[in-house]
Short mmCIF file of C-alpha atoms and ligand atoms in Angstrom, two decimals:
data_model
loop_
_atom_site.label_atom_id
_atom_site.label_comp_id
_atom_site.label_asym_id
_atom_site.label_seq_id
_atom_site.Cartn_x
_atom_site.Cartn_y
_atom_site.Cartn_z
CA UNK A 17 -0.59 -22.10 15.40
CA UNK A 18 -2.39 -23.63 12.53
CA UNK A 19 -4.24 -22.00 9.67
CA UNK A 20 -6.72 -22.45 7.02
CA UNK A 21 -6.13 -19.96 4.19
CA UNK A 22 -9.14 -19.55 1.68
CA UNK A 23 -8.02 -17.72 -1.46
CA UNK A 24 -10.68 -16.54 -3.15
CA UNK A 25 -9.94 -14.96 -6.60
CA UNK A 26 -7.29 -17.90 -6.41
CA UNK A 27 -6.66 -18.04 -10.32
CA UNK A 28 -5.52 -14.50 -10.32
CA UNK A 29 -2.04 -13.40 -10.24
CA UNK A 30 -2.10 -12.16 -6.72
CA UNK A 31 -2.25 -15.55 -5.42
CA UNK A 32 0.66 -17.00 -7.53
CA UNK A 33 2.82 -14.32 -7.31
CA UNK A 34 2.33 -12.93 -3.67
CA UNK A 35 -0.15 -14.98 -1.53
CA UNK A 36 1.52 -18.63 -1.94
CA UNK A 37 5.17 -17.20 -1.95
CA UNK A 38 4.17 -15.59 1.52
CA UNK A 39 2.45 -18.42 2.99
CA UNK A 40 5.36 -20.53 2.18
CA UNK A 41 7.81 -18.13 3.71
CA UNK A 42 5.62 -18.19 7.01
CA UNK A 43 5.99 -21.71 7.07
CA UNK A 44 9.52 -21.73 6.27
CA UNK A 45 10.24 -19.09 9.20
CA UNK A 46 8.02 -21.24 11.50
CA UNK A 47 5.69 -18.21 11.95
CA UNK A 48 2.92 -20.91 11.47
CA UNK A 49 3.14 -24.72 11.91
CA UNK A 50 0.56 -26.12 9.79
CA UNK A 51 -1.63 -25.02 7.11
CA UNK A 52 -4.36 -25.86 4.81
CA UNK A 53 -4.69 -24.09 1.83
CA UNK A 54 -7.98 -24.05 -0.43
CA UNK A 55 -8.15 -21.86 -3.61
CA UNK A 56 -11.59 -20.87 -4.37
CA UNK A 57 -12.63 -19.21 -8.05
CA UNK A 58 -15.31 -19.53 -11.14
CA UNK A 59 -12.97 -21.47 -13.62
CA UNK A 60 -12.31 -24.97 -13.51
CA UNK A 61 -8.53 -25.43 -12.81
CA UNK A 62 -6.41 -27.82 -11.02
CA UNK A 63 -4.76 -26.57 -7.77
CA UNK A 64 -1.33 -28.15 -9.10
CA UNK A 65 -1.27 -25.77 -11.92
CA UNK A 66 -1.92 -22.98 -9.48
CA UNK A 67 0.98 -24.12 -7.31
CA UNK A 68 3.26 -24.79 -10.20
CA UNK A 69 3.30 -21.43 -11.31
CA UNK A 70 3.55 -20.07 -7.38
CA UNK A 71 6.81 -22.10 -6.84
CA UNK A 72 8.27 -19.80 -9.72
CA UNK A 73 7.71 -16.92 -7.57
CA UNK A 74 9.92 -18.41 -4.78
CA UNK A 75 13.55 -18.08 -4.90
CA UNK A 76 15.37 -21.54 -3.96
CA UNK A 77 12.41 -23.45 -2.55
CA UNK A 78 13.36 -26.02 0.21
CA UNK A 79 11.74 -29.36 -0.89
CA UNK A 80 10.16 -30.43 2.23
CA UNK A 81 8.66 -26.91 3.08
CA UNK A 82 7.50 -26.80 -0.40
CA UNK A 83 5.84 -30.58 0.13
CA UNK A 84 3.96 -29.21 3.08
CA UNK A 85 2.11 -26.93 0.91
CA UNK A 86 1.69 -29.22 -1.90
CA UNK A 87 -0.02 -32.33 0.35
CA UNK A 88 -2.15 -29.74 1.89
CA UNK A 89 -3.56 -27.68 -0.87
CA UNK A 90 -6.65 -27.86 -2.44
CA UNK A 91 -9.22 -26.27 -5.44
CA UNK A 92 -12.76 -25.63 -4.85
CA UNK A 93 -14.78 -24.18 -7.94
CA UNK A 94 -17.19 -21.67 -6.87
CA UNK A 95 -19.87 -18.95 -8.60
CA UNK A 96 -19.84 -15.93 -6.02
CA UNK A 97 -23.22 -15.31 -6.60
CA UNK A 98 -24.45 -18.89 -5.71
CA UNK A 99 -25.21 -19.45 -1.94
CA UNK A 100 -25.18 -23.22 -2.10
CA UNK A 101 -21.52 -23.33 -3.35
CA UNK A 102 -20.67 -21.43 -0.34
CA UNK A 103 -22.55 -24.25 1.52
CA UNK A 104 -20.37 -26.66 -0.15
CA UNK A 105 -17.37 -24.93 0.42
CA UNK A 106 -18.16 -24.90 4.13
CA UNK A 107 -18.67 -28.71 4.31
CA UNK A 108 -15.27 -29.20 2.47
CA UNK A 109 -13.62 -26.72 4.81
CA UNK A 110 -14.85 -29.03 7.71
CA UNK A 111 -13.83 -32.44 5.98
CA UNK A 112 -10.40 -31.11 5.08
CA UNK A 113 -9.64 -29.79 8.65
CA UNK A 114 -10.50 -32.88 10.20
CA UNK A 115 -8.37 -34.83 7.81
CA UNK A 116 -5.35 -32.38 8.34
CA UNK A 117 -6.00 -32.40 12.22
CA UNK A 118 -6.49 -28.33 12.00
CA UNK A 119 -7.96 -26.19 14.60
CA UNK A 120 -10.36 -24.23 12.20
CA UNK A 121 -8.68 -20.61 12.50
CA UNK A 122 -9.76 -19.55 9.19
CA UNK A 123 -8.21 -16.63 7.12
CA UNK A 124 -10.68 -15.73 3.86
CA UNK A 125 -8.33 -13.53 1.52
CA UNK A 126 -10.67 -11.76 -1.05
CA UNK A 127 -8.22 -11.17 -3.88
CA UNK A 128 -11.08 -10.62 -5.98
CA UNK A 129 -12.45 -7.44 -7.79
CA UNK A 130 -14.16 -4.77 -5.71
CA UNK A 131 -17.50 -5.63 -7.08
CA UNK A 132 -17.46 -8.94 -5.64
CA UNK A 133 -16.85 -7.79 -2.10
CA UNK A 134 -20.57 -7.12 -0.98
CA UNK A 135 -22.02 -10.55 -2.30
CA UNK A 136 -18.87 -12.74 -0.86
CA UNK A 137 -18.92 -11.22 2.30
CA UNK A 138 -22.85 -11.63 2.84
CA UNK A 139 -22.47 -15.19 1.80
CA UNK A 140 -19.85 -15.95 3.96
CA UNK A 141 -21.81 -14.37 6.89
CA UNK A 142 -25.05 -16.25 5.96
CA UNK A 143 -23.47 -19.65 5.32
CA UNK A 144 -21.55 -19.22 8.83
CA UNK A 145 -18.49 -20.59 7.25
CA UNK A 146 -16.44 -17.45 8.77
CA UNK A 147 -17.71 -18.29 12.10
CA UNK A 148 -15.46 -17.53 15.31
CA UNK A 149 -15.78 -19.83 18.57
CA UNK A 150 -13.93 -19.62 21.63
CA UNK A 151 -11.48 -22.24 20.30
CA UNK A 152 -10.95 -20.26 16.66
CA UNK A 153 -11.10 -17.27 14.93
CA UNK A 154 -12.18 -16.36 11.24
CA UNK A 155 -10.70 -13.38 9.58
CA UNK A 156 -11.42 -11.67 6.24
CA UNK A 157 -8.79 -9.64 4.20
CA UNK A 158 -9.85 -7.68 1.57
CA UNK A 159 -7.46 -6.82 -1.29
CA UNK A 160 -7.02 -3.35 -2.84
CA UNK A 161 -8.56 -1.48 -4.66
CA UNK A 162 -11.46 -1.13 -2.01
CA UNK A 163 -14.51 0.17 -4.23
CA UNK A 164 -13.85 2.59 -7.20
CA UNK A 165 -15.08 5.94 -5.47
CA UNK A 166 -16.63 7.19 -1.97
CA UNK A 167 -19.99 5.70 -2.85
CA UNK A 168 -18.87 2.10 -3.88
CA UNK A 169 -16.24 2.09 -0.74
CA UNK A 170 -19.42 3.36 1.80
CA UNK A 171 -21.39 0.21 0.08
CA UNK A 172 -19.05 -2.33 0.71
CA UNK A 173 -18.13 -0.96 4.26
CA UNK A 174 -21.71 -0.93 5.12
CA UNK A 175 -21.95 -4.28 3.89
CA UNK A 176 -19.15 -5.85 6.02
CA UNK A 177 -20.26 -4.10 9.11
CA UNK A 178 -23.54 -5.67 8.98
CA UNK A 179 -22.03 -9.11 8.50
CA UNK A 180 -18.88 -8.86 10.57
CA UNK A 181 -17.18 -7.15 13.45
CA UNK A 182 -14.45 -4.71 12.65
CA UNK A 183 -11.93 -6.69 14.55
CA UNK A 184 -12.53 -9.43 12.00
CA UNK A 185 -11.83 -7.36 8.99
CA UNK A 186 -8.36 -6.81 7.39
CA UNK A 187 -8.10 -4.07 4.54
CA UNK A 188 -4.70 -4.61 2.47
CA UNK A 189 -2.73 -1.83 1.52
CA UNK A 190 0.62 -3.89 0.85
CA UNK A 191 2.82 -0.45 1.27
CA UNK A 192 1.90 -0.66 4.87
CA UNK A 193 3.96 -4.14 4.83
CA UNK A 194 6.99 -2.24 3.55
CA UNK A 195 9.94 -1.97 5.75
CA UNK A 196 10.58 1.59 5.56
CA UNK A 197 6.95 2.47 5.75
CA UNK A 198 7.09 0.59 9.10
CA UNK A 199 10.04 2.90 9.89
CA UNK A 200 8.27 6.16 9.58
CA UNK A 201 6.78 6.27 12.77
CA UNK A 202 9.95 4.99 14.35
CA UNK A 203 12.33 7.04 13.18
CA UNK A 204 9.90 9.97 13.99
CA UNK A 205 9.10 9.20 17.41
CA UNK A 206 12.24 7.57 18.89
CA UNK A 207 14.42 10.48 17.96
CA UNK A 208 14.53 13.67 19.59
CA UNK A 209 16.48 15.07 16.65
CA UNK A 210 13.41 15.14 14.47
CA UNK A 211 10.13 14.76 16.19
CA UNK A 212 10.40 18.55 17.77
CA UNK A 213 11.36 19.65 14.39
CA UNK A 214 8.04 17.58 12.46
CA UNK A 215 5.88 20.84 11.97
CA UNK A 216 5.42 24.04 10.03
CA UNK A 217 7.64 26.06 12.16
CA UNK A 218 10.79 23.84 10.85
CA UNK A 219 9.45 22.26 7.60
CA UNK A 220 9.45 24.22 4.55
CA UNK A 221 7.42 21.21 2.31
CA UNK A 222 7.00 17.31 2.02
CA UNK A 223 7.26 15.51 -1.05
CA UNK A 224 5.93 11.65 -1.43
CA UNK A 225 7.22 10.38 -4.92
CA UNK A 226 5.61 7.30 -6.09
CA UNK A 227 7.81 6.72 -9.76
CA UNK A 228 7.33 3.56 -11.60
CA UNK A 229 9.52 2.46 -14.76
CA UNK A 230 6.95 -0.27 -15.81
CA UNK A 231 3.84 0.05 -17.56
CA UNK A 232 0.58 -2.05 -17.23
CA UNK A 233 2.39 -5.43 -16.81
CA UNK A 234 -0.86 -7.03 -18.78
CA UNK A 235 -3.64 -4.85 -16.57
CA UNK A 236 -4.89 -2.70 -19.01
CA UNK A 237 -8.71 -3.92 -18.70
CA UNK A 238 -8.44 -2.89 -14.84
CA UNK A 239 -5.77 0.21 -15.21
CA UNK A 240 -7.97 2.10 -17.82
CA UNK A 241 -11.01 1.93 -15.22
CA UNK A 242 -8.91 3.14 -12.44
CA UNK A 243 -5.89 5.13 -13.52
CA UNK A 244 -2.90 6.84 -11.27
CA UNK A 245 -5.09 8.51 -9.11
CA UNK A 246 -7.36 5.18 -7.83
CA UNK A 247 -4.50 2.70 -8.21
CA UNK A 248 -2.05 4.10 -6.05
CA UNK A 249 -2.74 7.56 -4.62
CA UNK A 250 -5.80 6.82 -3.12
CA UNK A 251 -4.15 4.00 -1.10
CA UNK A 252 -0.24 3.72 -1.16
CA UNK A 253 0.68 7.46 -1.39
CA UNK A 254 -1.91 9.00 0.97
CA UNK A 255 -1.32 6.05 3.66
CA UNK A 256 2.39 7.02 3.50
CA UNK A 257 1.43 10.89 3.97
CA UNK A 258 -1.02 10.17 6.77
CA UNK A 259 1.73 8.33 8.56
CA UNK A 260 4.20 11.28 7.82
CA UNK A 261 1.48 13.79 8.79
CA UNK A 262 -0.25 12.26 11.64
CA UNK A 263 0.12 13.45 15.45
CA UNK A 264 1.52 11.54 17.71
CA UNK A 265 -0.67 8.59 18.63
CA UNK A 266 -1.08 7.70 22.39
CA UNK A 267 1.20 4.47 21.52
CA UNK A 268 2.32 2.90 18.45
CA UNK A 269 -0.43 0.24 18.29
CA UNK A 270 -3.57 -0.61 15.94
CA UNK A 271 -6.45 1.72 17.04
CA UNK A 272 -4.22 4.90 17.71
CA UNK A 273 -2.28 4.89 14.83
CA UNK A 274 -5.68 4.39 12.94
CA UNK A 275 -7.20 7.10 14.63
CA UNK A 276 -4.51 9.85 14.13
CA UNK A 277 -4.11 8.58 10.40
CA UNK A 278 -8.02 9.12 9.83
CA UNK A 279 -7.79 12.69 11.45
CA UNK A 280 -5.27 13.65 8.70
CA UNK A 281 -6.97 12.21 5.68
CA UNK A 282 -9.88 13.98 6.74
CA UNK A 283 -8.25 17.52 6.93
CA UNK A 284 -6.61 17.17 3.20
CA UNK A 285 -7.42 19.40 0.81
CA UNK A 286 -6.18 19.41 -3.01
CA UNK A 287 -5.24 22.74 -4.45
CA UNK A 288 -3.41 21.87 -7.44
CA UNK A 289 -3.35 19.03 -9.80
CA UNK A 290 -1.30 17.97 -13.20
CA UNK A 291 -2.39 14.63 -14.85
CA UNK A 292 -0.20 12.95 -17.61
CA UNK A 293 -0.75 9.86 -20.00
CA UNK A 294 2.19 8.09 -21.35
CA UNK A 295 2.59 8.24 -24.89
CA UNK A 296 2.38 4.26 -25.24
CA UNK A 297 -0.55 3.71 -23.16
CA UNK A 298 -3.32 3.90 -25.39
CA UNK A 299 -1.52 1.23 -27.62
CA UNK A 300 -1.49 -1.17 -24.79
CA UNK A 301 -3.82 -4.23 -25.14
CA UNK A 302 -7.24 -3.96 -23.58
CA UNK A 303 -6.92 -0.33 -23.15
CA UNK A 304 -9.33 2.18 -24.79
CA UNK A 305 -7.59 3.83 -27.82
CA UNK A 306 -9.29 7.29 -27.07
CA UNK A 307 -8.63 6.80 -23.67
CA UNK A 308 -8.24 9.68 -21.22
CA UNK A 309 -7.15 8.02 -18.22
CA UNK A 310 -3.98 9.27 -16.40
CA UNK A 311 -0.82 7.13 -15.80
CA UNK A 312 0.58 10.23 -14.15
CA UNK A 313 -0.36 12.58 -11.48
CA UNK A 314 1.16 15.53 -9.54
CA UNK A 315 -0.87 17.10 -6.85
CA UNK A 316 -0.22 20.09 -4.13
CA UNK A 317 -2.39 19.60 -1.14
CA UNK A 318 -2.30 21.19 2.18
CA UNK A 319 -3.31 19.75 5.49
CA UNK A 320 -5.66 22.18 7.34
CA UNK A 321 -4.63 21.63 10.98
CA UNK A 322 -2.19 23.63 13.60
CA UNK A 323 0.79 21.47 12.91
CA UNK A 324 0.55 21.77 9.14
CA UNK A 325 -1.16 25.13 8.17
CA UNK A 326 0.89 26.62 5.23
CA UNK A 327 2.97 23.79 4.54
CA UNK A 328 2.71 22.26 1.24
CA UNK A 329 2.55 18.58 0.55
CA UNK A 330 3.79 17.44 -3.15
CA UNK A 331 2.62 13.71 -4.41
CA UNK A 332 4.04 12.77 -7.69
CA UNK A 333 2.80 9.33 -8.98
CA UNK A 334 3.26 7.76 -12.17
CA UNK A 335 3.96 4.79 -14.71
CA UNK A 336 6.33 4.52 -17.74
CA UNK A 337 8.55 6.99 -16.25
CA UNK A 338 12.45 7.27 -16.08
CA UNK A 339 13.02 5.48 -12.93
CA UNK A 340 11.26 3.16 -10.14
CA UNK A 341 11.48 5.38 -6.79
CA UNK A 342 9.17 5.33 -3.95
CA UNK A 343 10.38 8.17 -1.55
CA UNK A 344 9.63 10.84 1.00
CA UNK A 345 11.31 13.93 1.07
CA UNK A 346 11.02 16.43 4.05
CA UNK A 347 12.63 19.70 3.09
CA UNK A 348 13.64 21.80 6.17
CA UNK A 349 13.40 25.77 6.15
CA UNK A 350 16.63 27.67 5.54
CA UNK A 351 18.43 28.74 8.46
CA UNK A 352 19.77 32.53 9.11
CA UNK A 353 23.32 32.00 7.15
CA UNK A 354 25.98 33.85 9.35
CA UNK A 355 28.86 33.15 6.85
CA UNK A 356 30.56 35.77 5.30
CA UNK A 357 31.53 33.66 2.17
CA UNK A 358 29.06 31.52 -0.06
CA UNK A 359 26.14 30.37 1.92
CA UNK A 360 24.65 26.81 1.27
CA UNK A 361 22.21 27.19 -1.84
CA UNK A 362 19.74 24.46 -0.51
CA UNK A 363 18.66 23.31 2.97
CA UNK A 364 18.43 20.10 5.01
CA UNK A 365 16.61 17.18 3.70
CA UNK A 366 15.44 14.11 5.25
CA UNK A 367 14.72 11.32 2.78
CA UNK A 368 13.24 7.96 3.50
CA UNK A 369 13.68 5.67 0.46
CA UNK A 370 10.86 3.26 0.91
CA UNK A 371 11.67 1.21 -2.58
CA UNK A 372 14.21 0.32 -3.84
CA UNK A 373 17.37 0.78 -1.82
CA UNK A 374 15.63 0.99 1.15
CA UNK A 375 17.01 3.49 3.98
CA UNK A 376 17.05 7.20 4.56
CA UNK A 377 19.41 10.01 4.06
CA UNK A 378 20.02 13.20 6.14
CA UNK A 379 21.33 15.91 4.21
CA UNK A 380 23.35 18.63 6.26
CA UNK A 381 26.08 21.20 5.66
CA UNK A 382 29.74 20.60 7.02
CA UNK A 383 33.07 22.64 6.26
CA UNK A 384 35.03 21.66 3.55
CA UNK A 385 38.37 20.49 4.95
CA UNK A 386 41.24 22.79 4.85
CA UNK A 387 39.22 25.87 4.12
CA UNK A 388 37.58 28.38 6.33
CA UNK A 389 33.97 29.18 5.54
CA UNK A 390 33.47 27.15 2.78
CA UNK A 391 30.51 24.58 3.40
CA UNK A 392 29.56 21.33 1.28
CA UNK A 393 26.67 18.92 1.65
CA UNK A 394 27.43 15.96 4.13
CA UNK A 395 25.24 12.96 3.28
CA UNK A 396 24.48 10.79 6.24
CA UNK A 397 22.94 7.67 4.87
CA UNK A 398 21.39 4.48 6.27
CA UNK A 399 20.82 1.80 3.75
CA UNK A 400 19.34 -1.36 4.72
CA UNK A 401 21.33 -3.26 2.19
CA UNK A 402 24.31 -2.51 4.31
CA UNK A 403 22.78 -4.65 7.11
CA UNK A 404 23.56 -8.08 5.32
CA UNK A 405 22.51 -10.22 8.06
CA UNK A 406 18.93 -9.36 7.44
CA UNK A 407 16.87 -9.47 4.68
CA UNK A 408 13.58 -7.59 4.27
CA UNK A 409 10.88 -9.92 4.31
CA UNK A 410 8.18 -9.28 1.53
CA UNK A 411 5.26 -7.21 2.45
CA UNK A 412 2.61 -9.68 1.99
CA UNK A 413 4.40 -12.15 4.26
CA UNK A 414 4.63 -9.20 6.82
CA UNK A 415 1.02 -8.76 6.71
CA UNK A 416 -0.18 -12.30 6.62
CA UNK A 417 1.42 -12.80 9.79
CA UNK A 418 -0.04 -9.66 11.48
CA UNK A 419 -3.49 -10.99 10.28
CA UNK A 420 -2.56 -14.54 12.28
CA UNK A 421 -1.44 -12.62 15.31
CA UNK A 422 -4.87 -10.51 14.97
CA UNK A 423 -2.64 -7.03 14.97
CA UNK A 424 -4.42 -4.34 12.98
CA UNK A 425 -2.05 -1.88 13.08
CA UNK A 426 -0.74 -2.12 9.38
CA UNK A 427 -4.39 -2.46 7.86
CA UNK A 428 -6.73 0.50 6.64
CA UNK A 429 -9.91 1.14 8.66
CA UNK A 430 -13.23 1.88 7.18
CA UNK A 431 -13.00 5.73 8.01
CA UNK A 432 -9.58 6.01 6.43
CA UNK A 433 -10.40 4.43 3.22
CA UNK A 434 -13.63 6.66 2.94
CA UNK A 435 -11.71 10.14 3.52
CA UNK A 436 -9.05 9.00 1.06
CA UNK A 437 -11.65 8.22 -1.47
CA UNK A 438 -13.07 11.67 -0.83
CA UNK A 439 -9.85 13.38 -1.83
CA UNK A 440 -10.03 11.48 -5.00
CA UNK A 441 -13.44 12.11 -5.82
CA UNK A 442 -12.53 15.86 -5.26
CA UNK A 443 -9.77 15.77 -7.90
CA UNK A 444 -12.00 13.56 -10.30
CA UNK A 445 -14.92 15.95 -10.21
CA UNK A 446 -12.94 18.78 -11.97
CA UNK A 447 -12.06 18.24 -15.60
CA UNK A 448 -8.20 18.41 -15.38
CA UNK A 449 -6.59 18.18 -18.56
CA UNK A 450 -4.49 15.24 -19.42
CA UNK A 451 -1.06 16.18 -20.69
CA UNK A 452 0.93 13.81 -22.82
CA UNK A 453 4.57 12.51 -22.05
CA UNK A 454 7.25 10.14 -23.22
CA UNK A 455 8.04 6.80 -22.00
CA UNK A 456 11.26 6.82 -19.92
CA UNK A 457 10.78 10.38 -18.93
CA UNK A 458 10.15 12.42 -15.69
CA UNK A 459 6.66 12.93 -16.79
CA UNK A 460 4.85 15.60 -18.52
CA UNK A 461 6.84 18.73 -19.76
CA UNK A 462 4.27 20.65 -17.87
CA UNK A 463 5.88 19.60 -14.41
CA UNK A 464 8.24 22.67 -15.08
CA UNK A 465 5.58 25.05 -15.11
CA UNK A 466 4.17 23.67 -12.10
CA UNK A 467 7.42 23.89 -10.42
CA UNK A 468 7.67 27.55 -11.32
CA UNK A 469 4.01 28.33 -10.50
CA UNK A 470 4.72 26.68 -7.05
CA UNK A 471 8.11 27.97 -6.47
CA UNK A 472 9.22 24.31 -5.49
CA UNK A 473 11.65 21.83 -7.23
CA UNK A 474 10.79 18.30 -7.74
CA UNK A 475 13.30 15.83 -6.47
C1 BG6 B 513 -0.21 -2.02 -6.63
C2 BG6 B 513 -0.61 -1.21 -8.24
O1 BG6 B 513 -1.09 -1.80 -5.69
O2 BG6 B 513 1.16 -1.46 -6.45
C3 BG6 B 513 0.40 -1.37 -9.15
O3 BG6 B 513 -1.84 -1.69 -8.63
C4 BG6 B 513 1.67 -0.86 -8.28
O4 BG6 B 513 0.10 -0.47 -10.33
C5 BG6 B 513 2.20 -1.39 -7.46
O5 BG6 B 513 2.71 -1.54 -9.75
C6 BG6 B 513 3.58 -1.02 -6.98
O6 BG6 B 513 3.92 -2.02 -5.85
P1 BG6 B 513 5.47 -2.67 -5.70
O7 BG6 B 513 5.17 -3.28 -4.54
O8 BG6 B 513 5.70 -3.23 -6.56
O9 BG6 B 513 6.24 -1.23 -5.72
#
């Protein structure tokens, strides 16, 4: 298979850090035989300088493979709002594809701000650059964030649906390309020890944690308009939650999974929120010194359906925290204790670690050896680090490969995006107080009041 990658927004960080390294790995793993890479953006810049930076994000690059990228990479300056520029891009693509003897499968990656999505989509459609024939395909990939609220996401979706077919459209959420997120459905639907217990009769609560120890990493301008809720909860966290909570799909493939995720997202009702802002945040470059943007959010929500009625779901997501940990904790209900001595003080947990230290742990109870009726917790731990012979591929590599294969399971459909924005809009429509917290801490001190109020414990 050969592919022409058209990277719109090529001067941004994503192209250098993730997309070009992912294309390199696709070539190295022979997932594609030949590529043409055309970087597109407004600025005047040489492709060599983009490649030079991108190379630093590939560990131990193989020179032969890197050279394949170097000799087939180009740059095209383009004003997103000028139709003529797209026509020129189209002519250039035709010439380069002929020169490199490529069949014209085109992957357009929109790594731009979402406010340009409509215009770029319409111009790609009008100028027929993203046309499909019986011999080749054209697919469009939209980077997150997909809009800024429900209204803007709807506007982009309606523009896309007027210009392209949904099976050409891939809305990225890079967490869906992570190994352990992919494992959620496998773990649940291939193990009889889990699936019958995955409901309100056996689970007491579910927690999704998205703790980050980093700050803004130079993204003050973007982050101050978005904040934790729009930056990671609307997408990564709610997608993880939807995968955990969905009903069993007919098959673990694109349409069926997306149907079930959409149904869950539609049923979410938020019941409590705690927002926080890290103390150093307002001093970050390009952040308003009086900003009220949240860098932390804790949420209690319910999923109003037969499987989950009465089971609280807790979300915690923030930056500048004491650790990096993305994980899911399923807490089982206590069992009637028959012991005459001390009973276990806690219950069973299934913890899925998404990032770092990918794997999962089942916390059970077992007898203390040599002591009658004394129990201790017994951890059953499956860690991907121990599978040394296999290293997990980067999420963007997985996702680009899926686009090339034409498989949409790991991408978000229009209705899912809109339901998720509704959840965020419902939180934003109320004026929640934003509590300060020191960098390097677990979050605002009010978190312990939240625990007391809801009779829960953060993990
Ligand atoms: C991005 C957010 O989507 O995900 C960032 O915009 C966040 O703010 C990042 O840091 C986390 O992704 P990862 O893969 O580094 O855990």
